[in-house]
Every structure is written in C-alpha cells, then in structure tokens.
C-alpha cells in the first residue's frame, strides 16, 4: 500500500486535473476559444473578440461551476451512502434518492398549475424546487433507512431502494398522464439533465446547499471511519450512532436533492466515482477519500460535459445520457470484479 505522502501527490494530480478539464470545458464548444483569450478574460487582458468574453462569463463559467458542484456533490453522496449502509452498490440513484427528488420536482412542475395565480409563481421558484427535491430525497432515504433497520441483507436493502424508485416513478407517471402538454414537456426536458441552463443566481443557491452538505460531511469524517468497523464497535468507542446517521442523512439529502432540482436526475456518478477513486487510492480513511472523491466527481462530470456539448457542433446531448454511457460500463466492470471490491 502506498505511503501517506504518495496520497498527497495523487490529491495534487487530481486537483491539477480539475483545473485542466475546467479550462478545456471553457475553451471547447460550438465556438472554440483559445487558452490565451480565456486567461485574458479572467485576468483583465485584451480578448480578440469581445463576444468571447461574454460567452465565457455568462455561459461557460457558470456551466463549469455547475459541473464541479454536481459531480463532487453526487460523488460525496455516494460515498456517504456506501459507508452508512456498508454496501458498495449503494448510491443516491440506486437507493431511490434521485427518484424521490424527481417526485418532489414533478409535484412542483406538473402539480403547480392546479393552484393557479400567485401560488403557482411561488411554487415554480427555484427555492421551492430545491426544497421539494430535498424533501423528496430525504423521505425516500428515511424510508430506506427504516427498512434497513429491520434487514441485515444488503441486497434486500438495495431492492427496497429500487422499489421506492419504482413507486415514485409510478406517481410521476400518474401526474404526467393528467398534466397539460406544456408542464409535461417542461418536466421531460428537466429529466434529461443539463448543466448549462443555470444563471449566476442559481449557481449561488446551488453552491449554498453544496457547501452545507460538504461541511456536514467533513464534520462526520471521524465517525464515518468508525462506522466501517461496525455499529457495535462504533458504539463501544462512544459514537452516537443515531445522531451521526441523522447528520449523514441530512447531508446526503441536501446534496442529492439540490443537485437533482437544478441539474436533473443524473445517474451513476454517485455510485461509480467512490469505487474509481478507491482503485487509485486503496484506503478507507475518509480524511483522504473525501477530498479525492470531491475532485474525482468534478473531473468525471467535466469530462462528461465536454462529451455532451460535442465540441465544434451546435448540438448538446443530455448530460444524463452521457453519464449513463460512461457509468454503466463502469458499474458492470465493478460487478464483474466484485471479489476485488476495495471496501
């Protein structure tokens, strides 16, 4: 196993990779912008075309921030779920958290028209979407957690998570069936996932929820390490399991719920990134895993976004399709190598 000082080198390389792919993301797209013009835009220099400065500051920079927040937040959610359930296949999407958040958003987008007038304007605000998505993921997570308290079989817990996902999908289908075409279309486009539709104001709101979720995760690092040794052992060390579990639940719900509200239901990132990071850094110490997963999630989402925007083309593919194309083979590979799970 590598010495701790080698992990610092890996963390530094991951950080440099985040910067590299952020610059690539800023430069590539329907209009390719040279690196020197990107740097000139941010450091007050002259840009060859003034329109490039506007594109960078108003469109691409918010998208890069959204990709970093989304990828890192979902990856941390996956890490927290895998540690809490001690199950390598746990994640916000597999356990139905994303589906719960989708139900909250669907109730707002497709149910708001029933109230009409001022109520509709309030319900369709970004804050209401974030709150509804967070509450949806929180309720599903609490339900899965209650079920897990009665079950010891981790596969049964995953199946219960999938069942909750099916239930929420069924409710969304009923809402869709009775919704007007405009609301249904709005929900369908939201479900494709997108990183490029957020204004600076929305990025700031997402950053606030991300910061609280990550801060709660950081305060739980010591207890997360202890949980890996088993709940009985953790209790013998004086860990308050109930309080610690509640903090992890709140952190996961804030991260998964807010990200789903703003970027849509994005699959596989939360499940795949912690395992990919463990292939590079084979440790269970969350003091090292957490920052590595944050940067790994950001890198994966930046790479997926570069692929989604199809450099040199006017078309942009749904980000959810790209993450599934990348994530599904990774999950299959991990399942095939199940005996080599580093968990």
GROMACS .gro file of N, CA, C and O in nm, residues 102-133 179-180 182-187 190 197 199 201-202 205 261-262:
model
  192
  102UNK      N    1  -3.687   1.361  -0.782
  102UNK     CA    2  -3.762   1.379  -0.908
  102UNK      C    3  -3.912   1.393  -0.879
  102UNK      O    4  -3.981   1.473  -0.943
  103UNK      N    5  -3.960   1.313  -0.783
  103UNK     CA    6  -4.102   1.323  -0.748
  103UNK      C    7  -4.134   1.461  -0.691
  103UNK      O    8  -4.237   1.521  -0.725
  104UNK      N    9  -4.045   1.513  -0.604
  104UNK     CA   10  -4.067   1.647  -0.549
  104UNK      C   11  -4.073   1.751  -0.659
  104UNK      O   12  -4.161   1.838  -0.659
  105UNK      N   13  -3.981   1.743  -0.756
  105UNK     CA   14  -3.981   1.838  -0.867
  105UNK      C   15  -4.105   1.819  -0.955
  105UNK      O   16  -4.167   1.916  -1.001
  106UNK      N   17  -4.144   1.693  -0.977
  106UNK     CA   18  -4.262   1.666  -1.061
  106UNK      C   19  -4.388   1.723  -0.997
  106UNK      O   20  -4.475   1.778  -1.067
  107UNK      N   21  -4.397   1.712  -0.864
  107UNK     CA   22  -4.514   1.769  -0.795
  107UNK      C   23  -4.520   1.920  -0.813
  107UNK      O   24  -4.628   1.978  -0.825
  108UNK      N   25  -4.403   1.984  -0.815
  108UNK     CA   26  -4.399   2.129  -0.834
  108UNK      C   27  -4.429   2.166  -0.979
  108UNK      O   28  -4.516   2.249  -1.007
  109UNK      N   29  -4.357   2.101  -1.073
  109UNK     CA   30  -4.369   2.139  -1.214
  109UNK      C   31  -4.505   2.100  -1.273
  109UNK      O   32  -4.565   2.177  -1.350
  110UNK      N   33  -4.553   1.981  -1.240
  110UNK     CA   34  -4.677   1.933  -1.302
  110UNK      C   35  -4.799   1.951  -1.213
  110UNK      O   36  -4.911   1.934  -1.258
  111UNK      N   37  -4.778   1.981  -1.084
  111UNK     CA   38  -4.892   1.999  -0.995
  111UNK      C   39  -4.921   2.144  -0.962
  111UNK      O   40  -5.028   2.175  -0.911
  112UNK      N   41  -4.825   2.234  -0.990
  112UNK     CA   42  -4.842   2.374  -0.951
  112UNK      C   43  -4.958   2.441  -1.023
  112UNK      O   44  -5.025   2.528  -0.966
  113UNK      N   45  -4.984   2.400  -1.147
  113UNK     CA   46  -5.090   2.468  -1.224
  113UNK      C   47  -5.226   2.450  -1.160
  113UNK      O   48  -5.319   2.528  -1.184
  114UNK      N   49  -5.241   2.349  -1.072
  114UNK     CA   50  -5.369   2.326  -1.006
  114UNK      C   51  -5.405   2.440  -0.911
  114UNK      O   52  -5.522   2.467  -0.886
  115UNK      N   53  -5.300   2.509  -0.858
  115UNK     CA   54  -5.324   2.615  -0.760
  115UNK      C   55  -5.350   2.751  -0.825
  115UNK      O   56  -5.423   2.833  -0.771
  116UNK      N   57  -5.283   2.775  -0.940
  116UNK     CA   58  -5.307   2.898  -1.013
  116UNK      C   59  -5.254   3.024  -0.947
  116UNK      O   60  -5.221   3.026  -0.829
  117UNK      N   61  -5.244   3.134  -1.024
  117UNK     CA   62  -5.212   3.266  -0.974
  117UNK      C   63  -5.081   3.277  -0.900
  117UNK      O   64  -4.978   3.225  -0.940
  118UNK      N   65  -5.086   3.347  -0.784
  118UNK     CA   66  -4.967   3.376  -0.706
  118UNK      C   67  -4.904   3.247  -0.654
  118UNK      O   68  -4.782   3.233  -0.647
  119UNK      N   69  -4.989   3.152  -0.614
  119UNK     CA   70  -4.937   3.026  -0.562
  119UNK      C   71  -4.851   2.956  -0.665
  119UNK      O   72  -4.746   2.899  -0.634
  120UNK      N   73  -4.892   2.961  -0.792
  120UNK     CA   74  -4.813   2.898  -0.898
  120UNK      C   75  -4.677   2.966  -0.911
  120UNK      O   76  -4.574   2.899  -0.923
  121UNK      N   77  -4.677   3.100  -0.907
  121UNK     CA   78  -4.550   3.172  -0.918
  121UNK      C   79  -4.456   3.136  -0.805
  121UNK      O   80  -4.335   3.119  -0.824
  122UNK      N   81  -4.511   3.121  -0.683
  122UNK     CA   82  -4.426   3.084  -0.569
  122UNK      C   83  -4.374   2.942  -0.583
  122UNK      O   84  -4.255   2.914  -0.561
  123UNK      N   85  -4.464   2.851  -0.622
  123UNK     CA   86  -4.424   2.709  -0.629
  123UNK      C   87  -4.321   2.684  -0.737
  123UNK      O   88  -4.240   2.591  -0.727
  124UNK      N   89  -4.321   2.766  -0.843
  124UNK     CA   90  -4.228   2.743  -0.954
  124UNK      C   91  -4.096   2.818  -0.934
  124UNK      O   92  -4.014   2.820  -1.023
  125UNK      N   93  -4.073   2.878  -0.817
  125UNK     CA   94  -3.945   2.944  -0.792
  125UNK      C   95  -3.838   2.837  -0.769
  125UNK      O   96  -3.867   2.722  -0.736
  126UNK      N   97  -3.711   2.880  -0.786
  126UNK     CA   98  -3.600   2.786  -0.770
  126UNK      C   99  -3.591   2.733  -0.627
  126UNK      O  100  -3.557   2.618  -0.603
  127UNK      N  101  -3.622   2.822  -0.529
  127UNK     CA  102  -3.616   2.778  -0.391
  127UNK      C  103  -3.715   2.666  -0.364
  127UNK      O  104  -3.685   2.569  -0.295
  128UNK      N  105  -3.836   2.680  -0.418
  128UNK     CA  106  -3.937   2.575  -0.395
  128UNK      C  107  -3.895   2.445  -0.461
  128UNK      O  108  -3.919   2.336  -0.407
  129UNK      N  109  -3.829   2.452  -0.580
  129UNK     CA  110  -3.782   2.329  -0.645
  129UNK      C  111  -3.676   2.260  -0.560
  129UNK      O  112  -3.678   2.137  -0.543
  130UNK      N  113  -3.584   2.339  -0.506
  130UNK     CA  114  -3.477   2.281  -0.424
  130UNK      C  115  -3.534   2.218  -0.297
  130UNK      O  116  -3.497   2.105  -0.259
  131UNK      N  117  -3.624   2.290  -0.231
  131UNK     CA  118  -3.684   2.238  -0.107
  131UNK      C  119  -3.763   2.110  -0.135
  131UNK      O  120  -3.752   2.011  -0.062
  132UNK      N  121  -3.843   2.113  -0.244
  132UNK     CA  122  -3.923   1.995  -0.277
  132UNK      C  123  -3.834   1.876  -0.311
  132UNK      O  124  -3.860   1.762  -0.268
  133UNK      N  125  -3.727   1.899  -0.387
  133UNK     CA  126  -3.637   1.789  -0.424
  133UNK      C  127  -3.565   1.735  -0.301
  133UNK      O  128  -3.551   1.612  -0.286
  179UNK      N  129  -5.132   1.584  -1.671
  179UNK     CA  130  -5.076   1.718  -1.684
  179UNK      C  131  -5.094   1.772  -1.825
  179UNK      O  132  -5.092   1.697  -1.923
  180UNK      N  133  -5.109   1.907  -1.837
  180UNK     CA  134  -5.112   1.969  -1.971
  180UNK      C  135  -4.978   1.946  -2.043
  180UNK      O  136  -4.874   1.922  -1.980
  182UNK      N  137  -4.774   2.148  -2.186
  182UNK     CA  138  -4.663   2.239  -2.156
  182UNK      C  139  -4.587   2.197  -2.031
  182UNK      O  140  -4.463   2.194  -2.030
  183UNK      N  141  -4.661   2.163  -1.922
  183UNK     CA  142  -4.595   2.119  -1.799
  183UNK      C  143  -4.523   1.987  -1.818
  183UNK      O  144  -4.414   1.965  -1.765
  184UNK      N  145  -4.586   1.897  -1.897
  184UNK     CA  146  -4.523   1.767  -1.923
  184UNK      C  147  -4.393   1.785  -2.000
  184UNK      O  148  -4.291   1.722  -1.968
  185UNK      N  149  -4.395   1.872  -2.099
  185UNK     CA  150  -4.272   1.897  -2.177
  185UNK      C  151  -4.163   1.957  -2.088
  185UNK      O  152  -4.045   1.921  -2.099
  186UNK      N  153  -4.202   2.048  -1.998
  186UNK     CA  154  -4.106   2.110  -1.907
  186UNK      C  155  -4.040   2.004  -1.819
  186UNK      O  156  -3.918   2.006  -1.798
  187UNK      N  157  -4.120   1.910  -1.771
  187UNK     CA  158  -4.064   1.805  -1.685
  187UNK      C  159  -3.973   1.710  -1.765
  187UNK      O  160  -3.867   1.671  -1.717
  190UNK      N  161  -3.646   1.867  -1.820
  190UNK     CA  162  -3.570   1.869  -1.694
  190UNK      C  163  -3.509   1.731  -1.665
  190UNK      O  164  -3.395   1.720  -1.619
  197UNK      N  165  -2.805   2.550  -1.809
  197UNK     CA  166  -2.921   2.639  -1.803
  197UNK      C  167  -2.928   2.723  -1.676
  197UNK      O  168  -3.028   2.787  -1.650
  199UNK      N  169  -2.836   3.027  -1.420
  199UNK     CA  170  -2.784   3.163  -1.411
  199UNK      C  171  -2.687   3.171  -1.293
  199UNK      O  172  -2.677   3.077  -1.212
  201UNK      N  173  -2.723   3.349  -1.030
  201UNK     CA  174  -2.804   3.345  -0.908
  201UNK      C  175  -2.835   3.201  -0.868
  201UNK      O  176  -2.824   3.164  -0.750
  202UNK      N  177  -2.869   3.117  -0.966
  202UNK     CA  178  -2.899   2.977  -0.937
  202UNK      C  179  -2.774   2.900  -0.897
  202UNK      O  180  -2.779   2.809  -0.812
  205UNK      N  181  -2.720   2.971  -0.534
  205UNK     CA  182  -2.811   2.893  -0.448
  205UNK      C  183  -2.763   2.749  -0.437
  205UNK      O  184  -2.757   2.690  -0.328
  261UNK      N  185  -3.258   1.900  -0.831
  261UNK     CA  186  -3.350   2.009  -0.863
  261UNK      C  187  -3.294   2.098  -0.973
  261UNK      O  188  -3.367   2.140  -1.064
  262UNK      N  189  -3.165   2.127  -0.969
  262UNK     CA  190  -3.107   2.222  -1.064
  262UNK      C  191  -3.057   2.155  -1.192
  262UNK      O  192  -3.065   2.214  -1.300
   0.00000   0.00000   0.00000
